Amino acid sequence: MIIGVGIDVAEIDRFAAALERTPTMADRLFVGRELWLPSGQRRGTASLAARFAAKEALAKALGAPGGLRWTDAEVCAAETGQPYLRVCGTVAERAAELGVSSWHVSLSHDAGVASAVVVAEGDPGGARARPDEEPRNAAG
C-alpha cells in the first residue's frame, strides 16, 4: 500500500551557487559516498541537485515532519544505475512509525532543473508506536 508520495525540483544553477557560497553545505546534506561516482570522480552538480531533490521528496513522502537529518537518508545507485534509498536514524524512525517497508525513487535532470519522486510503500497497520508514545486506537 502507498503510504506517501513526495516530489521535488531543484534549479541546478541555484543549487550550484548555494554549494559555492557555503563550502560545508555538501557535507551537511550528503553522506560521503553520495559525493563520488563509482569511478572515483566527484559527482556533478546536476546529479547532486537530483539527490537533494530526492531527500526533499522523501521528507514530503513521510509527511514533512521536522527533525529529520539530511544525512539519515542516502541516495544510492544499483550496479544498473537505478537509484534506491538507504535510511537510518531519524528517517528510519519516522518510516517505522508510518509502517514504511520499501521505497521507490526516480531522479532526473534536464534543461537546468533536477527533479525527484519518492514513493513510500508499506503497511500502515504494521506501524509501531515509539516507546514514549501512547498506542493509537482505531477510533483515533
Tab-separated table of N, CA and C in Angstrom:
chain	number	residue	atom	x	y	z
A	1	MET	N	0.844	-1.170	0.000
A	1	MET	CA	0.000	0.000	0.000
A	1	MET	C	0.899	1.246	0.000
A	2	ILE	N	0.479	2.261	-0.738
A	2	ILE	CA	1.238	3.510	-0.758
A	2	ILE	C	0.939	4.298	0.513
A	3	ILE	N	1.982	4.641	1.230
A	3	ILE	CA	1.856	5.416	2.463
A	3	ILE	C	2.057	6.893	2.196
A	4	GLY	N	2.944	7.221	1.265
A	4	GLY	CA	3.184	8.627	0.945
A	4	GLY	C	3.919	8.779	-0.366
A	5	VAL	N	3.708	9.930	-1.001
A	5	VAL	CA	4.387	10.273	-2.250
A	5	VAL	C	4.955	11.671	-2.092
A	6	GLY	N	6.184	11.854	-2.525
A	6	GLY	CA	6.799	13.179	-2.494
A	6	GLY	C	7.443	13.487	-3.825
A	7	ILE	N	7.429	14.749	-4.193
A	7	ILE	CA	8.086	15.198	-5.420
A	7	ILE	C	8.785	16.510	-5.110
A	8	ASP	N	9.919	16.740	-5.748
A	8	ASP	CA	10.629	17.999	-5.552
A	8	ASP	C	11.445	18.316	-6.797
A	9	VAL	N	11.662	19.596	-7.016
A	9	VAL	CA	12.518	20.064	-8.109
A	9	VAL	C	13.548	21.021	-7.526
A	10	ALA	N	14.697	21.081	-8.162
A	10	ALA	CA	15.763	21.992	-7.737
A	10	ALA	C	16.393	22.603	-8.981
A	11	GLU	N	16.509	23.925	-8.988
A	11	GLU	CA	17.214	24.591	-10.081
A	11	GLU	C	18.707	24.310	-9.915
A	12	ILE	N	19.315	23.733	-10.917
A	12	ILE	CA	20.705	23.291	-10.818
A	12	ILE	C	21.653	24.466	-10.596
A	13	ASP	N	21.495	25.567	-11.327
A	13	ASP	CA	22.375	26.728	-11.146
A	13	ASP	C	22.250	27.313	-9.745
A	14	ARG	N	21.039	27.381	-9.243
A	14	ARG	CA	20.815	27.909	-7.887
A	14	ARG	C	21.458	26.995	-6.843
A	15	PHE	N	21.322	25.684	-7.049
A	15	PHE	CA	21.932	24.720	-6.139
A	15	PHE	C	23.452	24.837	-6.184
A	16	ALA	N	24.015	24.973	-7.386
A	16	ALA	CA	25.468	25.130	-7.543
A	16	ALA	C	25.958	26.386	-6.835
A	17	ALA	N	25.213	27.482	-6.959
A	17	ALA	CA	25.593	28.735	-6.297
A	17	ALA	C	25.568	28.576	-4.781
A	18	ALA	N	24.576	27.855	-4.266
A	18	ALA	CA	24.491	27.626	-2.820
A	18	ALA	C	25.681	26.798	-2.341
A	19	LEU	N	26.065	25.777	-3.110
A	19	LEU	CA	27.230	24.965	-2.742
A	19	LEU	C	28.507	25.798	-2.758
A	20	GLU	N	28.615	26.700	-3.717
A	20	GLU	CA	29.803	27.549	-3.818
A	20	GLU	C	29.859	28.563	-2.675
A	21	ARG	N	28.708	29.140	-2.336
A	21	ARG	CA	28.627	30.133	-1.252
A	21	ARG	C	28.935	29.518	0.108
A	22	THR	N	28.515	28.268	0.282
A	22	THR	CA	28.628	27.600	1.580
A	22	THR	C	29.392	26.292	1.393
A	23	PRO	N	30.726	26.336	1.487
A	23	PRO	CA	31.540	25.142	1.209
A	23	PRO	C	31.204	23.919	2.067
A	24	THR	N	30.671	24.114	3.269
A	24	THR	CA	30.351	22.973	4.135
A	24	THR	C	28.964	22.394	3.864
A	25	MET	N	28.225	23.017	2.968
A	25	MET	CA	26.852	22.587	2.701
A	25	MET	C	26.779	21.139	2.209
A	26	ALA	N	27.655	20.760	1.308
A	26	ALA	CA	27.625	19.392	0.769
A	26	ALA	C	27.792	18.362	1.880
A	27	ASP	N	28.662	18.638	2.845
A	27	ASP	CA	28.874	17.697	3.947
A	27	ASP	C	27.674	17.630	4.882
A	28	ARG	N	26.899	18.711	4.955
A	28	ARG	CA	25.693	18.706	5.789
A	28	ARG	C	24.527	17.990	5.107
A	29	LEU	N	24.516	17.987	3.775
A	29	LEU	CA	23.399	17.401	3.032
A	29	LEU	C	23.606	15.947	2.641
A	30	PHE	N	24.862	15.567	2.409
A	30	PHE	CA	25.126	14.268	1.795
A	30	PHE	C	26.046	13.392	2.629
A	31	VAL	N	25.792	12.091	2.565
A	31	VAL	CA	26.712	11.090	3.085
A	31	VAL	C	27.893	11.081	2.118
A	32	GLY	N	29.101	10.900	2.625
A	32	GLY	CA	30.295	10.971	1.789
A	32	GLY	C	30.218	10.199	0.488
A	33	ARG	N	29.647	8.993	0.530
A	33	ARG	CA	29.553	8.159	-0.683
A	33	ARG	C	28.694	8.808	-1.764
A	34	GLU	N	27.750	9.671	-1.365
A	34	GLU	CA	26.878	10.315	-2.352
A	34	GLU	C	27.634	11.326	-3.210
A	35	LEU	N	28.748	11.809	-2.707
A	35	LEU	CA	29.503	12.849	-3.408
A	35	LEU	C	30.383	12.306	-4.529
A	36	TRP	N	30.548	10.988	-4.585
A	36	TRP	CA	31.504	10.394	-5.524
A	36	TRP	C	30.844	9.356	-6.419
A	37	LEU	N	31.299	9.300	-7.656
A	37	LEU	CA	30.877	8.266	-8.601
A	37	LEU	C	31.676	6.996	-8.333
A	38	PRO	N	31.189	5.840	-8.756
A	38	PRO	CA	31.957	4.606	-8.568
A	38	PRO	C	33.359	4.679	-9.177
A	39	SER	N	33.544	5.506	-10.197
A	39	SER	CA	34.854	5.657	-10.846
A	39	SER	C	35.849	6.433	-9.994
A	40	GLY	N	35.362	7.055	-8.905
A	40	GLY	CA	36.234	7.857	-8.054
A	40	GLY	C	36.185	9.339	-8.370
A	41	GLN	N	35.474	9.717	-9.432
A	41	GLN	CA	35.319	11.136	-9.758
A	41	GLN	C	34.227	11.747	-8.890
A	42	ARG	N	34.391	13.050	-8.608
A	42	ARG	CA	33.370	13.749	-7.838
A	42	ARG	C	32.097	13.848	-8.681
A	43	ARG	N	30.966	13.610	-8.051
A	43	ARG	CA	29.672	13.655	-8.727
A	43	ARG	C	29.390	15.082	-9.190
A	44	GLY	N	28.799	15.252	-10.348
A	44	GLY	CA	28.476	16.563	-10.900
A	44	GLY	C	27.346	17.254	-10.156
A	45	THR	N	27.260	18.552	-10.331
A	45	THR	CA	26.259	19.356	-9.633
A	45	THR	C	24.837	18.928	-9.979
A	46	ALA	N	24.559	18.602	-11.235
A	46	ALA	CA	23.206	18.187	-11.619
A	46	ALA	C	22.804	16.918	-10.873
A	47	SER	N	23.726	15.980	-10.744
A	47	SER	CA	23.458	14.742	-10.025
A	47	SER	C	23.237	15.005	-8.536
A	48	LEU	N	24.042	15.889	-7.957
A	48	LEU	CA	23.857	16.239	-6.542
A	48	LEU	C	22.531	16.954	-6.326
A	49	ALA	N	22.162	17.836	-7.248
A	49	ALA	CA	20.881	18.538	-7.131
A	49	ALA	C	19.723	17.542	-7.177
A	50	ALA	N	19.825	16.518	-8.021
A	50	ALA	CA	18.784	15.489	-8.086
A	50	ALA	C	18.719	14.704	-6.780
A	51	ARG	N	19.871	14.429	-6.187
A	51	ARG	CA	19.893	13.724	-4.908
A	51	ARG	C	19.307	14.585	-3.791
A	52	PHE	N	19.587	15.878	-3.830
A	52	PHE	CA	18.976	16.789	-2.862
A	52	PHE	C	17.453	16.800	-3.049
A	53	ALA	N	16.999	16.862	-4.290
A	53	ALA	CA	15.559	16.830	-4.563
A	53	ALA	C	14.943	15.532	-4.032
A	54	ALA	N	15.671	14.417	-4.138
A	54	ALA	CA	15.169	13.142	-3.620
A	54	ALA	C	15.004	13.188	-2.106
A	55	LYS	N	15.930	13.833	-1.416
A	55	LYS	CA	15.820	13.937	0.041
A	55	LYS	C	14.632	14.811	0.431
A	56	GLU	N	14.405	15.886	-0.320
A	56	GLU	CA	13.228	16.733	-0.083
A	56	GLU	C	11.949	15.936	-0.363
A	57	ALA	N	11.931	15.187	-1.463
A	57	ALA	CA	10.766	14.376	-1.810
A	57	ALA	C	10.526	13.293	-0.762
A	58	LEU	N	11.587	12.712	-0.243
A	58	LEU	CA	11.482	11.708	0.814
A	58	LEU	C	10.808	12.304	2.049
A	59	ALA	N	11.243	13.496	2.451
A	59	ALA	CA	10.630	14.154	3.610
A	59	ALA	C	9.137	14.373	3.372
A	60	LYS	N	8.781	14.787	2.168
A	60	LYS	CA	7.365	15.003	1.838
A	60	LYS	C	6.587	13.690	1.880
A	61	ALA	N	7.180	12.605	1.403
A	61	ALA	CA	6.515	11.300	1.441
A	61	ALA	C	6.273	10.839	2.876
A	62	LEU	N	7.095	11.332	3.802
A	62	LEU	CA	6.940	10.993	5.222
A	62	LEU	C	6.064	11.999	5.963
A	63	GLY	N	5.438	12.915	5.240
A	63	GLY	CA	4.566	13.902	5.877
A	63	GLY	C	5.273	15.168	6.281
A	64	ALA	N	6.496	15.352	5.828
A	64	ALA	CA	7.304	16.553	6.099
A	64	ALA	C	7.415	16.887	7.587
A	65	PRO	N	7.770	15.893	8.408
A	65	PRO	CA	7.946	16.189	9.831
A	65	PRO	C	9.239	16.964	10.070
A	66	GLY	N	9.278	17.735	11.114
A	66	GLY	CA	10.523	18.407	11.479
A	66	GLY	C	11.483	17.404	12.094
A	67	GLY	N	12.741	17.772	12.164
A	67	GLY	CA	13.719	16.970	12.883
A	67	GLY	C	14.413	15.883	12.088
A	68	LEU	N	14.116	15.749	10.797
A	68	LEU	CA	14.831	14.750	10.002
A	68	LEU	C	16.223	15.274	9.673
A	69	ARG	N	17.215	14.403	9.746
A	69	ARG	CA	18.590	14.785	9.395
A	69	ARG	C	18.860	14.396	7.948
A	70	TRP	N	19.435	15.343	7.193
A	70	TRP	CA	19.732	15.101	5.779
A	70	TRP	C	20.575	13.850	5.583
A	71	THR	N	21.550	13.639	6.461
A	71	THR	CA	22.472	12.514	6.281
A	71	THR	C	21.903	11.189	6.789
A	72	ASP	N	20.659	11.199	7.278
A	72	ASP	CA	19.998	9.950	7.657
A	72	ASP	C	19.281	9.311	6.467
A	73	ALA	N	19.430	9.915	5.297
A	73	ALA	CA	18.923	9.331	4.049
A	73	ALA	C	20.045	9.404	3.023
A	74	GLU	N	20.320	8.294	2.396
A	74	GLU	CA	21.371	8.234	1.381
A	74	GLU	C	20.758	7.766	0.066
A	75	VAL	N	21.007	8.520	-0.993
A	75	VAL	CA	20.556	8.124	-2.327
A	75	VAL	C	21.697	7.330	-2.959
A	76	CYS	N	21.446	6.052	-3.174
A	76	CYS	CA	22.452	5.133	-3.709
A	76	CYS	C	22.086	4.761	-5.142
A	77	ALA	N	22.991	4.071	-5.805
A	77	ALA	CA	22.719	3.579	-7.156
A	77	ALA	C	23.114	2.113	-7.246
A	78	ALA	N	22.202	1.312	-7.765
A	78	ALA	CA	22.499	-0.097	-8.013
A	78	ALA	C	23.504	-0.190	-9.164
A	79	GLU	N	24.065	-1.359	-9.374
A	79	GLU	CA	25.012	-1.543	-10.480
A	79	GLU	C	24.392	-1.167	-11.818
A	80	THR	N	23.079	-1.306	-11.924
A	80	THR	CA	22.362	-0.955	-13.153
A	80	THR	C	22.183	0.553	-13.305
A	81	GLY	N	22.496	1.298	-12.231
A	81	GLY	CA	22.297	2.740	-12.237
A	81	GLY	C	20.988	3.161	-11.599
A	82	GLN	N	20.097	2.203	-11.336
A	82	GLN	CA	18.804	2.518	-10.729
A	82	GLN	C	19.013	3.060	-9.315
A	83	PRO	N	18.404	4.218	-9.004
A	83	PRO	CA	18.568	4.773	-7.661
A	83	PRO	C	17.727	4.019	-6.629
A	84	TYR	N	18.224	3.998	-5.419
A	84	TYR	CA	17.460	3.464	-4.293
A	84	TYR	C	17.862	4.240	-3.049
A	85	LEU	N	17.058	4.111	-1.998
A	85	LEU	CA	17.304	4.847	-0.758
A	85	LEU	C	17.788	3.915	0.333
A	86	ARG	N	18.722	4.407	1.120
A	86	ARG	CA	19.176	3.742	2.334
A	86	ARG	C	18.899	4.738	3.460
A	87	VAL	N	18.137	4.325	4.471
A	87	VAL	CA	17.774	5.247	5.551
A	87	VAL	C	18.229	4.706	6.898
A	88	CYS	N	18.465	5.630	7.830
A	88	CYS	CA	18.844	5.275	9.191
A	88	CYS	C	18.363	6.398	10.115
A	89	GLY	N	18.625	6.280	11.385
A	89	GLY	CA	18.370	7.353	12.340
A	89	GLY	C	16.966	7.936	12.277
A	90	THR	N	16.891	9.265	12.198
A	90	THR	CA	15.609	9.973	12.259
A	90	THR	C	14.677	9.584	11.119
A	91	VAL	N	15.219	9.341	9.949
A	91	VAL	CA	14.385	8.983	8.795
A	91	VAL	C	13.835	7.568	8.973
A	92	ALA	N	14.678	6.635	9.392
A	92	ALA	CA	14.228	5.262	9.617
A	92	ALA	C	13.182	5.210	10.728
A	93	GLU	N	13.360	6.028	11.757
A	93	GLU	CA	12.396	6.055	12.862
A	93	GLU	C	11.029	6.524	12.373
A	94	ARG	N	10.998	7.605	11.607
A	94	ARG	CA	9.725	8.117	11.088
A	94	ARG	C	9.098	7.103	10.134
A	95	ALA	N	9.907	6.483	9.289
A	95	ALA	CA	9.390	5.477	8.358
A	95	ALA	C	8.757	4.315	9.126
A	96	ALA	N	9.398	3.871	10.197
A	96	ALA	CA	8.860	2.776	11.006
A	96	ALA	C	7.544	3.179	11.663
A	97	GLU	N	7.459	4.421	12.137
A	97	GLU	CA	6.210	4.903	12.747
A	97	GLU	C	5.044	4.817	11.767
A	98	LEU	N	5.329	5.061	10.492
A	98	LEU	CA	4.285	5.054	9.465
A	98	LEU	C	4.068	3.676	8.839
A	99	GLY	N	4.954	2.723	9.124
A	99	GLY	CA	4.840	1.386	8.555
A	99	GLY	C	5.483	1.233	7.190
A	100	VAL	N	6.411	2.130	6.834
A	100	VAL	CA	7.083	2.060	5.530
A	100	VAL	C	8.038	0.864	5.523
A	101	SER	N	7.930	0.053	4.483
A	101	SER	CA	8.831	-1.094	4.356
A	101	SER	C	9.666	-1.048	3.078
A	102	SER	N	9.282	-0.205	2.123
A	102	SER	CA	10.083	-0.088	0.904
A	102	SER	C	9.895	1.289	0.278
A	103	TRP	N	10.863	1.632	-0.561
A	103	TRP	CA	10.884	2.940	-1.228
A	103	TRP	C	11.010	2.742	-2.723
A	104	HIS	N	10.455	3.674	-3.463
A	104	HIS	CA	10.670	3.760	-4.904
A	104	HIS	C	11.138	5.182	-5.164
A	105	VAL	N	12.191	5.331	-5.949
A	105	VAL	CA	12.735	6.671	-6.201
A	105	VAL	C	13.098	6.806	-7.674
A	106	SER	N	12.808	7.977	-8.213
A	106	SER	CA	13.182	8.294	-9.585
A	106	SER	C	13.841	9.665	-9.589
A	107	LEU	N	14.982	9.775	-10.264
A	107	LEU	CA	15.733	11.027	-10.364
A	107	LEU	C	15.822	11.441	-11.825
A	108	SER	N	15.853	12.745	-12.051
A	108	SER	CA	16.045	13.242	-13.409
A	108	SER	C	16.671	14.626	-13.350
A	109	HIS	N	17.390	14.985	-14.404
A	109	HIS	CA	17.861	16.368	-14.539
A	109	HIS	C	17.981	16.684	-16.013
A	110	ASP	N	17.418	17.845	-16.376
A	110	ASP	CA	17.413	18.285	-17.763
A	110	ASP	C	17.017	19.756	-17.797
A	111	ALA	N	17.525	20.478	-18.766
A	111	ALA	CA	17.148	21.877	-19.003
A	111	ALA	C	17.305	22.738	-17.749
A	112	GLY	N	18.363	22.456	-16.971
A	112	GLY	CA	18.656	23.290	-15.816
A	112	GLY	C	17.879	22.972	-14.555
A	113	VAL	N	17.096	21.891	-14.581
A	113	VAL	CA	16.282	21.531	-13.421
A	113	VAL	C	16.524	20.062	-13.073
A	114	ALA	N	16.679	19.801	-11.779
A	114	ALA	CA	16.765	18.429	-11.275
A	114	ALA	C	15.449	18.118	-10.574
A	115	SER	N	15.005	16.880	-10.682
A	115	SER	CA	13.744	16.510	-10.041
A	115	SER	C	13.847	15.103	-9.469
A	116	ALA	N	12.953	14.839	-8.529
A	116	ALA	CA	12.901	13.512	-7.923
A	116	ALA	C	11.487	13.227	-7.443
A	117	VAL	N	11.125	11.961	-7.518
A	117	VAL	CA	9.863	11.465	-6.977
A	117	VAL	C	10.211	10.311	-6.046
A	118	VAL	N	9.592	10.303	-4.872
A	118	VAL	CA	9.781	9.213	-3.915
A	118	VAL	C	8.406	8.690	-3.509
A	119	VAL	N	8.257	7.375	-3.546
A	119	VAL	CA	7.039	6.716	-3.085
A	119	VAL	C	7.421	5.840	-1.896
A	120	ALA	N	6.716	6.032	-0.789
A	120	ALA	CA	6.904	5.203	0.405
A	120	ALA	C	5.794	4.154	0.405
A	121	GLU	N	6.184	2.899	0.526
A	121	GLU	CA	5.224	1.809	0.456
A	121	GLU	C	5.347	0.953	1.714
A	122	GLY	N	4.245	0.389	2.154
A	122	GLY	CA	4.292	-0.471	3.323
A	122	GLY	C	2.917	-0.801	3.836
A	123	ASP	N	2.854	-1.071	5.125
A	123	ASP	CA	1.611	-1.443	5.794
A	123	ASP	C	1.398	-0.510	6.972
A	124	PRO	N	0.510	0.488	6.824
A	124	PRO	CA	0.313	1.414	7.936
A	124	PRO	C	-0.223	0.721	9.184
A	125	GLY	N	-0.893	-0.419	9.020
A	125	GLY	CA	-1.357	-1.184	10.172
A	125	GLY	C	-0.211	-1.837	10.913
A	126	GLY	N	0.930	-1.964	10.247
A	126	GLY	CA	2.107	-2.557	10.864
A	126	GLY	C	2.983	-1.536	11.548
A	127	ALA	N	2.533	-0.266	11.531
A	127	ALA	CA	3.323	0.790	12.169
A	127	ALA	C	3.401	0.520	13.657
A	128	ARG	N	4.540	0.837	14.222
A	128	ARG	CA	4.704	0.632	15.662
A	128	ARG	C	4.828	1.982	16.354
A	129	ALA	N	4.266	2.063	17.535
A	129	ALA	CA	4.370	3.297	18.309
A	129	ALA	C	5.783	3.430	18.848
A	130	ARG	N	6.244	4.666	18.968
A	130	ARG	CA	7.530	4.908	19.614
A	130	ARG	C	7.373	4.563	21.091
A	131	PRO	N	8.462	4.220	21.763
A	131	PRO	CA	8.362	3.836	23.171
A	131	PRO	C	7.725	4.912	24.051
A	132	ASP	N	7.880	6.182	23.701
A	132	ASP	CA	7.332	7.255	24.527
A	132	ASP	C	5.966	7.728	24.032
A	133	GLU	N	5.330	6.948	23.168
A	133	GLU	CA	4.072	7.359	22.558
A	133	GLU	C	2.975	6.366	22.912
A	134	GLU	N	1.799	6.880	23.229
A	134	GLU	CA	0.657	6.023	23.514
A	134	GLU	C	0.236	5.302	22.238
A	135	PRO	N	-0.157	4.043	22.341
A	135	PRO	CA	-0.663	3.347	21.154
A	135	PRO	C	-1.914	4.046	20.623
A	136	ARG	N	-2.074	4.043	19.300
A	136	ARG	CA	-3.254	4.656	18.679
A	136	ARG	C	-4.334	3.595	18.547
A	137	ASN	N	-5.585	3.998	18.819
A	137	ASN	CA	-6.673	3.047	18.612
A	137	ASN	C	-7.372	3.353	17.300
A	138	ALA	N	-8.210	2.446	16.852
A	138	ALA	CA	-8.874	2.603	15.559
A	138	ALA	C	-9.804	3.808	15.535
A	139	ALA	N	-10.334	4.198	16.682
A	139	ALA	CA	-11.250	5.343	16.734
A	139	ALA	C	-10.503	6.654	16.585
A	140	GLY	N	-9.183	6.627	16.801
A	140	GLY	CA	-8.303	7.757	16.555
A	140	GLY	C	-8.360	8.848	17.509
